[in-house]
Coordinates of C-alpha atoms in Angstrom, one line a residue:
I1 CA -15.6 -7.9 25.1
P2 CA -14.8 -9.9 28.3
A3 CA -11.4 -11.0 26.6
E4 CA -10.4 -7.3 25.9
E5 CA -11.6 -6.4 29.4
S6 CA -9.5 -9.1 31.1
E7 CA -6.4 -8.0 29.0
D8 CA -6.7 -4.4 30.0
E9 CA -7.2 -5.5 33.6
A10 CA -4.2 -7.7 33.5
G11 CA -2.2 -4.7 32.3
G12 CA -3.5 -2.5 34.9
E13 CA -2.3 -4.9 37.5
E14 CA 1.2 -5.2 36.3
R15 CA 1.5 -1.4 36.3
A16 CA -0.1 -1.5 39.9
D17 CA 2.6 -4.0 40.9
A18 CA 5.4 -1.6 39.7
R19 CA 3.8 1.3 41.7
L20 CA 2.9 -0.5 44.7
S21 CA 6.4 -2.1 45.0
E22 CA 8.0 1.3 44.5
R23 CA 5.6 2.8 47.2
D24 CA 6.1 -0.1 49.6
T25 CA 10.1 0.0 49.3
A26 CA 10.0 3.9 49.8
G27 CA 7.9 3.5 53.0
G28 CA 10.1 0.7 54.5
D29 CA 7.4 -1.9 55.2
P30 CA 8.4 -5.2 53.9
E31 CA 5.5 -7.0 55.7
G32 CA 3.2 -4.9 53.8
S33 CA 4.8 -6.0 50.4
K34 CA 4.8 -9.4 51.5
D35 CA 1.2 -9.4 52.5
G36 CA 0.4 -7.7 49.2
A37 CA 2.1 -10.5 47.1
V38 CA 0.3 -13.3 48.7
P39 CA -3.5 -13.6 47.8
E40 CA -5.7 -14.6 50.5
G41 CA -9.4 -15.6 50.4
T42 CA -12.5 -13.7 49.3
H43 CA -12.4 -11.1 52.0
G44 CA -12.1 -7.4 51.1
D45 CA -13.1 -3.9 52.2
G46 CA -16.4 -2.3 51.5
H47 CA -15.2 -0.6 48.4
S48 CA -14.2 -3.7 46.7
E49 CA -17.6 -5.3 47.6
G50 CA -19.5 -2.3 46.2
R51 CA -17.4 -2.3 42.9
E52 CA -17.9 -6.1 42.6
A53 CA -21.8 -5.4 43.0
E54 CA -21.5 -3.0 40.3
Q55 CA -19.6 -5.1 38.0
P56 CA -20.9 -8.7 38.6
E57 CA -19.2 -10.0 35.2
R58 CA -15.7 -9.6 36.7
T59 CA -16.6 -12.2 39.4
L60 CA -17.2 -14.7 36.6
A61 CA -13.4 -14.8 35.7
T62 CA -11.8 -18.1 36.7
S63 CA -8.6 -16.4 37.7
N64 CA -8.0 -14.8 40.9
K65 CA -6.5 -11.6 39.5
P66 CA -9.2 -9.3 40.7
R67 CA -9.0 -10.6 44.2
K68 CA -5.2 -10.1 44.0
K69 CA -5.7 -6.4 42.9
K70 CA -8.1 -5.8 45.6
K71 CA -5.7 -7.2 48.3
K72 CA -2.9 -5.0 46.8
R73 CA -5.2 -1.8 47.1
R74 CA -6.0 -2.8 50.8
T75 CA -2.2 -2.9 51.5
K76 CA -1.6 0.1 49.7
K77 CA -4.2 2.0 51.9
N78 CA -2.7 0.6 55.2
S79 CA 0.8 1.9 54.3
A80 CA -0.3 5.0 52.6
G81 CA -2.8 6.4 55.2
E82 CA -6.4 7.4 55.7
T83 CA -6.2 9.9 52.8
V84 CA -6.1 7.3 50.2
E85 CA -8.6 5.2 52.0
D86 CA -11.3 7.8 51.5
N87 CA -10.8 8.1 47.9
E88 CA -12.8 6.3 45.2
L89 CA -11.3 3.1 43.5
E90 CA -12.0 4.7 40.2
D91 CA -9.7 7.6 41.0
I92 CA -6.9 5.1 41.9
E93 CA -7.4 3.3 38.6
S94 CA -7.4 6.6 36.5
L95 CA -4.2 7.5 38.3
L96 CA -2.5 4.2 37.4
E97 CA -3.6 4.7 33.8
R98 CA -1.5 7.9 33.7
I99 CA 1.7 5.8 34.2
E100 CA 3.4 5.4 31.0
D101 CA 5.7 2.4 30.8
P102 CA 6.9 1.5 27.2
R103 CA 7.6 -2.2 28.4
L104 CA 3.9 -2.6 28.9
A105 CA 2.8 -1.2 25.7
P106 CA 2.2 -4.4 23.9
Q107 CA 0.0 -5.8 26.7
S108 CA -2.0 -2.6 27.2
Q109 CA -2.4 -1.1 23.6
G110 CA -6.0 -0.3 24.4
R111 CA -5.0 2.0 27.2
I112 CA -2.5 4.0 25.5
P113 CA -3.7 7.2 24.0
A114 CA -3.6 7.2 20.1
D115 CA -1.6 10.4 20.1
S116 CA 1.2 8.9 22.1
R117 CA 2.2 6.5 19.4
P118 CA 4.4 7.4 16.4
L119 CA 2.3 8.6 13.4
L120 CA 3.2 5.8 11.2
Y121 CA 2.8 3.1 13.9
V122 CA 1.5 -0.1 12.4
E123 CA -0.5 -2.5 14.4
H124 CA 0.0 -6.3 13.6
R125 CA -3.8 -7.1 14.1
N126 CA -4.9 -4.5 11.6
L127 CA -2.6 -6.0 8.9
N128 CA -5.2 -9.2 8.8
P129 CA -8.3 -8.5 6.6
E130 CA -10.1 -11.3 8.5
N131 CA -10.1 -9.3 11.6
E132 CA -11.7 -6.5 9.8
L133 CA -14.3 -8.7 8.1
K134 CA -15.1 -10.2 11.6
R135 CA -16.0 -7.0 13.0
Y136 CA -18.4 -6.3 10.1
F137 CA -20.0 -9.8 9.6
G138 CA -18.9 -12.0 12.6
A139 CA -16.4 -14.6 12.9
R140 CA -18.9 -17.4 11.9
A141 CA -19.8 -15.7 8.6
V142 CA -16.0 -15.0 7.9
L143 CA -14.6 -18.3 8.8
G144 CA -17.3 -20.8 7.9
D145 CA -15.9 -24.4 7.6
Q146 CA -12.2 -23.3 7.6
R147 CA -11.5 -24.2 11.2
P148 CA -11.4 -27.9 10.8
R149 CA -9.0 -27.5 7.7
Q150 CA -6.6 -25.3 9.7
R151 CA -6.3 -28.0 12.3
Q152 CA -5.4 -30.7 9.8
R153 CA -2.8 -28.3 8.1
Q154 CA 0.5 -30.1 8.6
Y155 CA 2.7 -27.1 7.7
V156 CA 1.8 -23.6 9.1
R157 CA 4.2 -20.7 9.3
S158 CA 2.9 -17.7 11.3
M159 CA 3.3 -14.6 9.1
W160 CA 2.1 -11.1 9.6
L161 CA 1.5 -9.9 5.9
T162 CA -0.5 -12.8 4.6
A163 CA -1.4 -16.3 5.8
P164 CA -0.1 -19.3 3.7
K165 CA -2.7 -21.6 2.0
N166 CA -2.9 -25.2 1.4
T167 CA -3.2 -24.8 -2.4
W168 CA 0.2 -23.1 -2.6
P169 CA 3.4 -25.0 -3.5
R170 CA 5.7 -26.0 -0.5
Y171 CA 8.1 -23.2 0.3
S172 CA 11.7 -23.6 -0.1
K173 CA 14.5 -21.0 0.1
T174 CA 14.5 -19.0 -3.2
G175 CA 17.8 -17.1 -3.0
I176 CA 16.4 -13.8 -1.6
T177 CA 17.9 -12.5 1.6
M178 CA 17.6 -9.3 3.5
Q179 CA 20.9 -7.4 4.8
L180 CA 21.1 -4.7 7.4
L181 CA 23.2 -1.9 5.8
D182 CA 23.7 0.6 8.8
T183 CA 21.7 2.4 11.3
R184 CA 21.6 6.3 11.3
R185 CA 19.9 8.3 14.0
G186 CA 17.9 5.4 15.3
V187 CA 16.6 4.4 11.7
Q188 CA 17.7 1.1 10.3
H189 CA 18.5 0.8 6.5
F190 CA 17.9 -2.6 4.9
T191 CA 18.1 -4.0 1.5
F192 CA 17.1 -7.3 -0.4
E193 CA 19.9 -9.3 -2.1
H194 CA 19.4 -11.8 -4.9
H195 CA 21.9 -14.9 -4.7
R196 CA 23.2 -16.4 -7.8
E197 CA 20.5 -19.1 -8.3
Y198 CA 17.8 -16.3 -8.0
Q199 CA 19.7 -14.0 -10.5
Q200 CA 19.6 -16.9 -13.0
V201 CA 15.8 -17.3 -12.5
Q202 CA 15.8 -13.3 -12.9
F203 CA 17.4 -13.6 -16.3
K204 CA 15.0 -16.3 -17.5
F205 CA 12.1 -14.0 -16.3
L206 CA 13.3 -11.1 -18.4
D207 CA 13.5 -13.4 -21.4
A208 CA 9.9 -14.6 -20.7
V209 CA 8.8 -11.0 -20.7
E210 CA 10.4 -10.0 -23.9
S211 CA 8.8 -13.0 -25.5
M212 CA 5.4 -11.4 -24.8
D213 CA 3.9 -14.8 -24.0
P214 CA 2.5 -15.3 -20.4
N215 CA 2.5 -19.0 -20.9
N216 CA 6.3 -18.7 -20.6
I217 CA 5.9 -17.0 -17.3
V218 CA 3.6 -19.9 -16.0
L219 CA 6.3 -22.4 -17.0
L220 CA 8.9 -20.4 -15.2
L221 CA 6.7 -20.4 -12.1
Q222 CA 6.2 -24.2 -12.3
M223 CA 10.0 -24.4 -11.8
S224 CA 10.5 -21.6 -9.3
P225 CA 6.8 -21.0 -7.7
Y226 CA 8.2 -18.1 -5.4
H227 CA 9.8 -16.0 -7.8
V228 CA 8.6 -12.7 -6.9
D229 CA 8.6 -10.6 -10.2
S230 CA 7.1 -13.5 -12.1
L231 CA 4.0 -13.6 -9.5
L232 CA 3.7 -9.8 -9.9
Q233 CA 3.6 -9.9 -13.7
L234 CA 1.3 -12.8 -13.9
S235 CA -0.9 -11.3 -11.4
D236 CA -1.5 -8.3 -13.7
V237 CA -2.2 -10.7 -16.6
C238 CA -5.0 -12.6 -14.6
R239 CA -6.4 -9.3 -13.4
M240 CA -6.7 -8.1 -17.1
Q241 CA -8.5 -11.4 -17.8
E242 CA -10.9 -10.7 -15.0
D243 CA -9.7 -13.6 -12.6
Q244 CA -9.4 -11.5 -9.6
E245 CA -9.2 -14.3 -7.2
M246 CA -6.1 -15.7 -9.0
A247 CA -4.5 -12.3 -9.2
R248 CA -4.9 -11.8 -5.4
D249 CA -3.6 -15.0 -4.6
L250 CA -0.3 -14.6 -6.6
I251 CA 0.3 -11.2 -4.9
E252 CA -0.2 -12.8 -1.4
R253 CA 2.2 -15.5 -2.4
A254 CA 4.7 -12.9 -3.5
L255 CA 4.4 -11.1 -0.1
Y256 CA 4.8 -14.6 1.7
S257 CA 8.0 -15.1 -0.3
L258 CA 9.4 -11.7 0.6
E259 CA 8.3 -11.9 4.3
C260 CA 10.3 -15.3 4.6
A261 CA 13.4 -13.5 3.8
F262 CA 13.1 -10.8 6.4
H263 CA 16.0 -9.9 8.6
P264 CA 15.6 -10.8 12.2
V265 CA 15.5 -7.2 13.3
F266 CA 13.4 -5.9 10.6
S267 CA 10.2 -4.6 12.1
L268 CA 6.9 -4.0 10.3
T269 CA 5.5 -1.9 13.2
S270 CA 8.2 0.3 14.5
G271 CA 8.2 2.7 11.6
T272 CA 12.0 3.1 11.6
C273 CA 12.9 0.5 9.0
R274 CA 14.0 1.9 5.5
L275 CA 14.2 0.3 2.2
D276 CA 15.8 2.3 -0.8
Y277 CA 13.6 2.1 -4.0
R278 CA 16.4 2.9 -6.1
Q279 CA 17.7 -0.8 -5.7
P280 CA 15.7 -3.0 -7.9
E281 CA 15.8 -5.8 -5.5
N282 CA 13.7 -3.6 -3.1
R283 CA 11.0 -2.5 -5.5
A284 CA 9.1 -5.9 -5.6
F285 CA 8.3 -5.3 -1.8
F286 CA 6.9 -2.0 -2.4
L287 CA 4.9 -3.0 -5.4
A288 CA 3.5 -6.1 -3.9
L289 CA 2.3 -4.2 -0.9
F290 CA 0.6 -1.7 -3.1
K291 CA -1.1 -4.2 -5.1
H292 CA -2.2 -6.1 -2.1
L293 CA -3.4 -2.8 -0.7
M294 CA -5.5 -2.2 -3.7
F295 CA -7.1 -5.6 -3.7
L296 CA -8.0 -5.1 0.1
E297 CA -9.6 -1.7 -0.7
K298 CA -11.9 -3.3 -3.4
R299 CA -12.7 -6.2 -1.1
G300 CA -14.3 -3.9 1.4
C301 CA -11.4 -3.8 4.0
P302 CA -10.4 0.0 4.1
R303 CA -8.9 -0.2 7.6
T304 CA -6.5 -3.0 6.7
A305 CA -5.6 -1.2 3.3
L306 CA -4.8 1.8 5.5
E307 CA -2.6 0.0 7.8
F308 CA -0.8 -1.3 4.5
C309 CA -0.4 2.2 3.2
K310 CA 1.1 3.4 6.5
L311 CA 3.6 0.5 6.2
I312 CA 4.6 1.6 2.6
L313 CA 4.9 5.2 3.7
S314 CA 7.1 4.1 6.6
L315 CA 9.5 2.3 4.3
D316 CA 10.6 5.6 2.6
P317 CA 8.7 8.4 4.1
E318 CA 10.9 11.3 2.5
N319 CA 10.9 10.1 -1.0
D320 CA 7.6 8.2 -1.2
P321 CA 8.4 6.5 -4.3
L322 CA 4.8 5.2 -5.0
C323 CA 3.3 8.4 -3.7
V324 CA 0.9 6.9 -1.3
L325 CA 0.2 10.4 0.2
L326 CA -2.2 10.7 -2.8
L327 CA -4.0 7.5 -1.4
I328 CA -3.9 7.6 2.4
D329 CA -6.6 10.3 2.7
F330 CA -9.1 8.3 0.9
L331 CA -8.4 5.2 2.8
S332 CA -8.5 7.3 6.1
L333 CA -11.9 8.7 5.2
R334 CA -13.3 5.2 4.0
A335 CA -12.0 3.6 7.3
R336 CA -13.5 6.6 9.3
E337 CA -10.1 7.2 10.7
Y338 CA -10.7 11.1 10.9
T339 CA -8.3 11.7 13.8
F340 CA -5.5 10.0 12.1
L341 CA -5.9 12.0 8.8
T342 CA -6.0 15.4 10.7
R343 CA -3.0 14.5 12.9
L344 CA -1.0 13.6 9.7
F345 CA -2.0 16.9 8.2
Q346 CA -1.0 18.9 11.5
E347 CA 2.4 17.3 11.7
W348 CA 3.5 17.1 8.2
E349 CA 2.0 20.3 6.8
S350 CA 5.0 22.4 8.1
H351 CA 7.6 20.4 6.2
R352 CA 5.6 18.6 3.4
N353 CA 3.1 21.3 2.3
L354 CA 0.3 18.7 2.1
S355 CA -2.2 21.6 1.6
Q356 CA -0.8 22.0 -1.8
L357 CA -2.0 18.5 -2.9
P358 CA -5.7 18.7 -4.0
N359 CA -6.5 15.4 -2.1
F360 CA -5.4 16.9 1.2
A361 CA -6.8 20.2 0.6
F362 CA -10.4 18.7 0.2
S363 CA -10.1 15.6 2.4
V364 CA -8.9 17.2 5.6
P365 CA -11.9 19.7 5.9
L366 CA -14.1 16.6 5.1
A367 CA -12.6 14.7 8.0
Y368 CA -13.2 17.8 10.2
F369 CA -16.8 17.9 9.1
F370 CA -17.3 14.4 10.1
L371 CA -15.6 14.8 13.4
S372 CA -18.2 17.5 14.1
Q373 CA -21.1 15.2 13.4
Q374 CA -19.9 12.7 16.1
E375 CA -22.6 13.3 18.9
E376 CA -20.4 11.5 21.5
R377 CA -17.7 14.3 21.3
P378 CA -17.9 17.3 23.5
E379 CA -19.6 20.3 22.2
L380 CA -16.4 22.4 22.2
E381 CA -14.4 19.9 20.1
R382 CA -17.3 19.6 17.6
S383 CA -17.6 23.5 17.2
Q384 CA -13.7 23.7 16.8
A385 CA -13.9 20.9 14.3
R386 CA -16.9 22.7 12.4
E387 CA -14.7 26.0 12.2
R388 CA -11.8 24.3 11.0
A389 CA -13.8 22.5 8.1
A390 CA -15.3 25.7 7.0
R391 CA -12.1 27.5 6.9
L392 CA -10.1 24.8 5.2
L393 CA -12.7 24.0 2.7
Q394 CA -13.0 27.8 1.6
L395 CA -9.2 27.7 1.1
A396 CA -9.4 24.5 -1.0
L397 CA -12.0 26.0 -3.3
I398 CA -10.0 29.1 -3.6
M399 CA -6.8 27.1 -4.4
F400 CA -8.2 24.4 -6.6
P401 CA -11.4 25.8 -8.3
S402 CA -11.4 23.1 -11.1
V403 CA -12.4 20.4 -8.7
L404 CA -15.9 21.6 -7.9
M405 CA -17.7 21.1 -11.3
P406 CA -16.3 17.6 -11.9
L407 CA -17.0 16.7 -8.5
L408 CA -20.6 17.7 -8.8
D409 CA -20.9 16.1 -12.1
H410 CA -19.7 12.7 -10.6
C411 CA -22.1 13.0 -7.9
S412 CA -25.0 13.8 -10.3
V413 CA -25.6 17.1 -8.7
Q414 CA -26.8 20.2 -10.7
P415 CA -25.3 23.4 -9.3
D416 CA -27.4 26.4 -9.1
A417 CA -27.3 29.2 -11.9
R418 CA -25.2 31.5 -10.1
V419 CA -22.5 28.8 -9.6
A420 CA -22.8 27.2 -13.0
S421 CA -22.5 30.4 -14.8
H422 CA -19.6 32.0 -12.9
P423 CA -16.2 31.8 -14.6
F424 CA -14.2 31.0 -11.5
F425 CA -15.7 27.5 -11.3
G426 CA -16.5 27.2 -15.0
L427 CA -14.7 25.5 -17.8
N428 CA -12.0 28.0 -17.8
A429 CA -10.7 26.9 -14.4
Q430 CA -10.0 23.4 -15.9
I431 CA -8.7 24.6 -19.3
S432 CA -6.3 27.2 -17.7
Q433 CA -4.6 24.9 -15.2
S434 CA -1.3 22.9 -16.1
P435 CA -1.3 19.3 -17.1
A436 CA 0.3 18.3 -13.9
L437 CA -2.4 19.9 -11.7
N438 CA -5.1 18.4 -14.0
Q439 CA -3.6 15.0 -13.2
L440 CA -3.8 15.5 -9.5
T441 CA -7.4 16.8 -9.6
S442 CA -8.6 14.2 -12.0
L443 CA -7.1 11.6 -9.7
Y444 CA -8.9 12.9 -6.6
V445 CA -12.2 13.4 -8.3
G446 CA -12.2 10.0 -9.8
R447 CA -11.3 8.4 -6.4
T448 CA -13.3 10.0 -3.8
H449 CA -16.3 11.4 -5.5
A450 CA -18.3 8.8 -3.8
L451 CA -17.6 10.4 -0.4
W452 CA -19.2 13.4 -1.3
K453 CA -22.5 12.1 -2.4
D454 CA -23.8 12.3 1.1
P455 CA -26.8 14.9 1.1
A456 CA -25.4 16.0 4.4
V457 CA -22.1 16.8 3.0
M458 CA -23.7 18.6 -0.2
A459 CA -25.7 20.7 2.2
W460 CA -22.5 21.7 4.2
L461 CA -20.6 22.4 0.8
E462 CA -23.2 24.6 -0.8
P463 CA -22.9 27.7 1.5
H464 CA -19.1 27.8 1.4
V465 CA -19.2 27.8 -2.4
H466 CA -21.3 31.0 -2.3
E467 CA -19.0 32.3 0.2
V468 CA -15.8 31.8 -2.1
L469 CA -17.9 33.4 -5.0
R470 CA -18.4 36.5 -2.8
M471 CA -14.7 36.7 -1.8
V472 CA -13.8 36.3 -5.7
E473 CA -16.2 39.1 -6.6
A474 CA -14.7 41.3 -3.7
Q475 CA -11.1 40.6 -5.2
D476 CA -10.0 39.2 -2.0
A477 CA -6.3 39.0 -1.5
L478 CA -6.3 35.2 -1.0
V479 CA -8.0 34.6 -4.4
Q480 CA -5.2 36.5 -6.2
E481 CA -2.4 34.9 -4.1
A482 CA -3.8 31.2 -5.0
E483 CA -3.9 32.3 -8.7
H484 CA -0.3 33.2 -8.6
K485 CA 0.7 30.0 -6.9
R486 CA -1.1 27.8 -9.4
K487 CA 0.8 29.6 -12.3
I488 CA 4.2 29.1 -10.6
R489 CA 3.7 25.6 -9.1
Y490 CA 2.6 22.4 -10.8
Q491 CA 4.7 22.8 -13.9
S492 CA 5.4 19.1 -14.1
A493 CA 4.6 16.2 -12.0
P494 CA 7.5 14.0 -10.4
R495 CA 8.1 10.5 -11.6
N496 CA 6.6 9.0 -8.5
I497 CA 3.3 10.7 -9.2
Y498 CA 3.3 9.0 -12.7
R499 CA 4.0 5.7 -11.3
H500 CA 1.2 6.1 -8.8
I501 CA -1.3 6.9 -11.5
I502 CA -0.3 3.9 -13.5
L503 CA -0.5 1.6 -10.6
S504 CA -4.0 3.0 -9.6
E505 CA -5.5 2.7 -13.0
M506 CA -7.8 5.5 -12.6
K507 CA -9.2 6.2 -16.1
E508 CA -9.7 9.9 -15.3
A509 CA -6.0 10.5 -14.4
T510 CA -4.5 8.0 -16.8
A511 CA -6.1 9.9 -19.7
A512 CA -4.2 12.9 -18.5
L513 CA -0.8 11.6 -18.6
P514 CA 1.9 13.0 -20.9
L515 CA 2.9 11.5 -24.0
E516 CA 6.6 10.8 -22.8
V517 CA 5.0 8.5 -20.2
T518 CA 2.2 6.7 -22.2
S519 CA 4.8 6.2 -25.2
Q520 CA 7.2 3.9 -23.3
P521 CA 6.4 0.3 -22.2
V522 CA 5.4 -0.1 -18.7
M523 CA 5.9 -3.4 -17.0
G524 CA 3.8 -4.5 -14.1
F525 CA 6.8 -5.8 -12.2
D526 CA 8.8 -2.5 -12.5
P527 CA 6.7 0.5 -13.7
L528 CA 8.7 3.6 -14.5
P529 CA 12.0 2.7 -12.8
P530 CA 14.0 5.5 -11.3
L531 CA 16.4 7.3 -13.4
D532 CA 19.1 7.0 -10.7
S533 CA 18.8 3.4 -9.9
I534 CA 21.5 1.5 -8.0
V535 CA 22.2 -1.7 -10.0
S536 CA 23.8 -4.5 -8.1
Y537 CA 24.1 -6.9 -11.0
T538 CA 23.5 -6.7 -14.5
R539 CA 22.0 -9.1 -17.1
P540 CA 24.5 -10.7 -19.3
E541 CA 24.4 -9.2 -23.0
R542 CA 23.3 -11.6 -25.6
T543 CA 25.8 -12.4 -28.6
S544 CA 25.4 -9.4 -31.0
H545 CA 24.4 -10.8 -34.5
P546 CA 25.8 -8.9 -37.7
S547 CA 23.4 -6.3 -38.9
N548 CA 23.8 -7.4 -42.7
E549 CA 22.1 -10.8 -42.2
S550 CA 19.6 -11.8 -45.1
T551 CA 16.1 -12.8 -44.3
L552 CA 16.7 -16.3 -44.8
S553 CA 19.5 -16.3 -42.2
L554 CA 17.1 -14.4 -39.8
F555 CA 14.4 -17.1 -40.4
F556 CA 16.9 -19.9 -39.8
R557 CA 18.2 -18.2 -36.7
S558 CA 14.6 -17.9 -35.3
L559 CA 14.3 -21.9 -35.8
L560 CA 17.7 -22.7 -34.5
P561 CA 18.9 -20.0 -32.1
N562 CA 22.5 -21.5 -32.1
F563 CA 22.8 -21.3 -35.9
N564 CA 25.8 -19.1 -37.1
L565 CA 26.1 -18.5 -40.9
Q566 CA 29.7 -17.2 -40.5
G567 CA 30.8 -20.5 -38.9
D568 CA 31.9 -19.1 -35.7
I569 CA 32.2 -22.3 -33.6
R570 CA 33.2 -22.4 -30.0
H571 CA 35.8 -25.0 -29.5
D572 CA 34.8 -26.4 -26.3
G573 CA 35.5 -29.8 -27.3
D574 CA 36.3 -31.9 -30.4
D575 CA 32.9 -33.8 -30.5
E576 CA 30.8 -30.5 -29.8
A577 CA 32.8 -28.4 -32.4
G578 CA 32.4 -31.3 -35.0
A579 CA 28.8 -31.6 -34.5
A580 CA 28.4 -28.0 -34.9
Q581 CA 30.6 -27.8 -37.9
D582 CA 28.5 -30.4 -39.5
L583 CA 25.3 -28.7 -38.7
N584 CA 26.6 -25.5 -40.0
Q585 CA 27.9 -27.2 -43.4
G586 CA 24.4 -28.8 -43.8
V587 CA 22.6 -25.5 -43.2
N588 CA 24.9 -23.7 -45.6
R589 CA 24.3 -26.4 -48.3
L590 CA 20.6 -26.0 -47.8
M591 CA 20.8 -22.3 -48.0
A592 CA 22.8 -22.5 -51.3
A593 CA 20.3 -24.9 -52.8
M594 CA 17.5 -22.4 -51.9
R595 CA 19.4 -19.5 -53.5
D596 CA 19.9 -21.3 -56.7
M597 CA 16.1 -22.1 -56.6
L598 CA 15.1 -18.6 -56.0
A599 CA 17.4 -17.5 -58.8
N600 CA 16.2 -19.9 -61.3
I601 CA 12.5 -19.0 -60.6
Q602 CA 11.0 -17.3 -63.7
F603 CA 7.4 -15.9 -63.8
Q604 CA 5.7 -16.9 -67.1
E605 CA 3.0 -14.8 -68.5
P606 CA -0.4 -16.8 -68.7
P607 CA -1.2 -18.1 -72.3
R608 CA -3.1 -15.9 -74.6
D609 CA -6.4 -17.1 -76.2
D610 CA -6.4 -16.9 -80.0
N611 CA -9.5 -14.5 -80.2
P612 CA -9.2 -12.8 -83.4
E613 CA -11.7 -10.1 -82.1
G614 CA -9.3 -9.3 -79.2
D615 CA -6.3 -8.8 -81.2
G616 CA -7.4 -5.7 -83.1
D617 CA -6.7 -2.2 -82.0
W618 CA -9.4 -0.2 -80.4
D619 CA -11.0 2.5 -82.5

């Protein structure tokens, strides 16, 4: 706390310097500005002494910054007049806080109101899960005995997304680079590029995937330890084998490899850098961030996971290729960032129709309810949040009635007889809805049902359910309008929703996927690639084999990949051609001998015993 206080104080001083220098210049008092710039002893006016008595901890600081600030305030009073001298120092400090200088934003982040930042603003310190764990358990419990080891480390490279570990192989350039394509309307568009050597490794990786043997990927990683797609695919294999620690470590290594290839002007925090998911080279970054986010959420770091979710959304907010909008509300509620969720809903509802997603329809009123329970807020804000929560929850129950009964079932809550027997919330509500809507509701209930188990939340939900039933029985226009919308919309889910469900691995939503998605193979390094992919380089085609080959020929080809029965020899050199010709001739002779052997095989009947009783006919 004292460290943060001193940082905020230093930021306030720098802003005071700017304001006082402007005031002195306008007043034409060079002597006053000169005196204000020179710190003197410990003397000061009565206000400063009174403030020093109220906050004795500031006098413990080793620097002379508080004294410097007091002297500046005295100079300001002499040049400005008695009207300022009569005011309290707290009023001056509050006045200085209103001055917005973007150049001082990094030094005084704590002073800037949250609403003044961009919606998808990402803070570097929130990308480190250790910072969140330290807030929960303390630095000593999190770090333990790691500090001496970090001092002995010889190779340390400061990264934002992940911290390199001593157990990782030494990093060398992999052949991945990032290029700046163009800048349009203040938004910078980047892309990753694969050099020739990385493309060769990528081709070997595709061969290893087709072999269906994870050991081939392990061998490839021994030669290229920072090949991103191999790390992503092997991480899925480790996770299926319940080796969560190794799976998470491989994802962090992939993020480290990609971050080392960042363009110098690529910014994680600005929210103005874009990557096109249609290019295969960019997909690894999206997928690595998403998988890392899921590990962070399971690890108990929802605030860090929310920051990574905002980062993914900022890379392509219009298309949202991984559909993290289905996840960001859950992470906001888990991290207790209720204000961010309500702000996202208010700013994006007009052009993104977030209320048409079941997760936003139910999570936003839940966020308003939690805001209304915060006693430190003014009573007016709490009452407004309570009213908004009630109105939005009723609209959500009217629009998506199929959510209520599965949600109560997951929370082990038995509804009363009126709700259980009413057809509006009954089984018909789930059967009559489209498969696409069923996927969205199943995903929300399976993911966020734990947030609704709170008895206070259930007590808040119950009267609004009965109010909705009253509106249904009264044939309210909102009920009929919502039913009409459900029939017209949600005919089929877009591809990014399918991709999100596959990556999330929620069994409730995965069971509702259509057959055209579940019938095709899904690879962990590139699940459901876009249909309009922008391919920059293609994999070389393998030599096409004749379709009329015999079984023996295919058998020998599996043993000897270069074997060719037709005798097509590449004349790259006399020695190579001669060796290949001798090999083919030898194999041809072997195959001819095996044909003769198979042709001369005769199956003889077993000898019959001379049994006179068995020779006769049956009566």
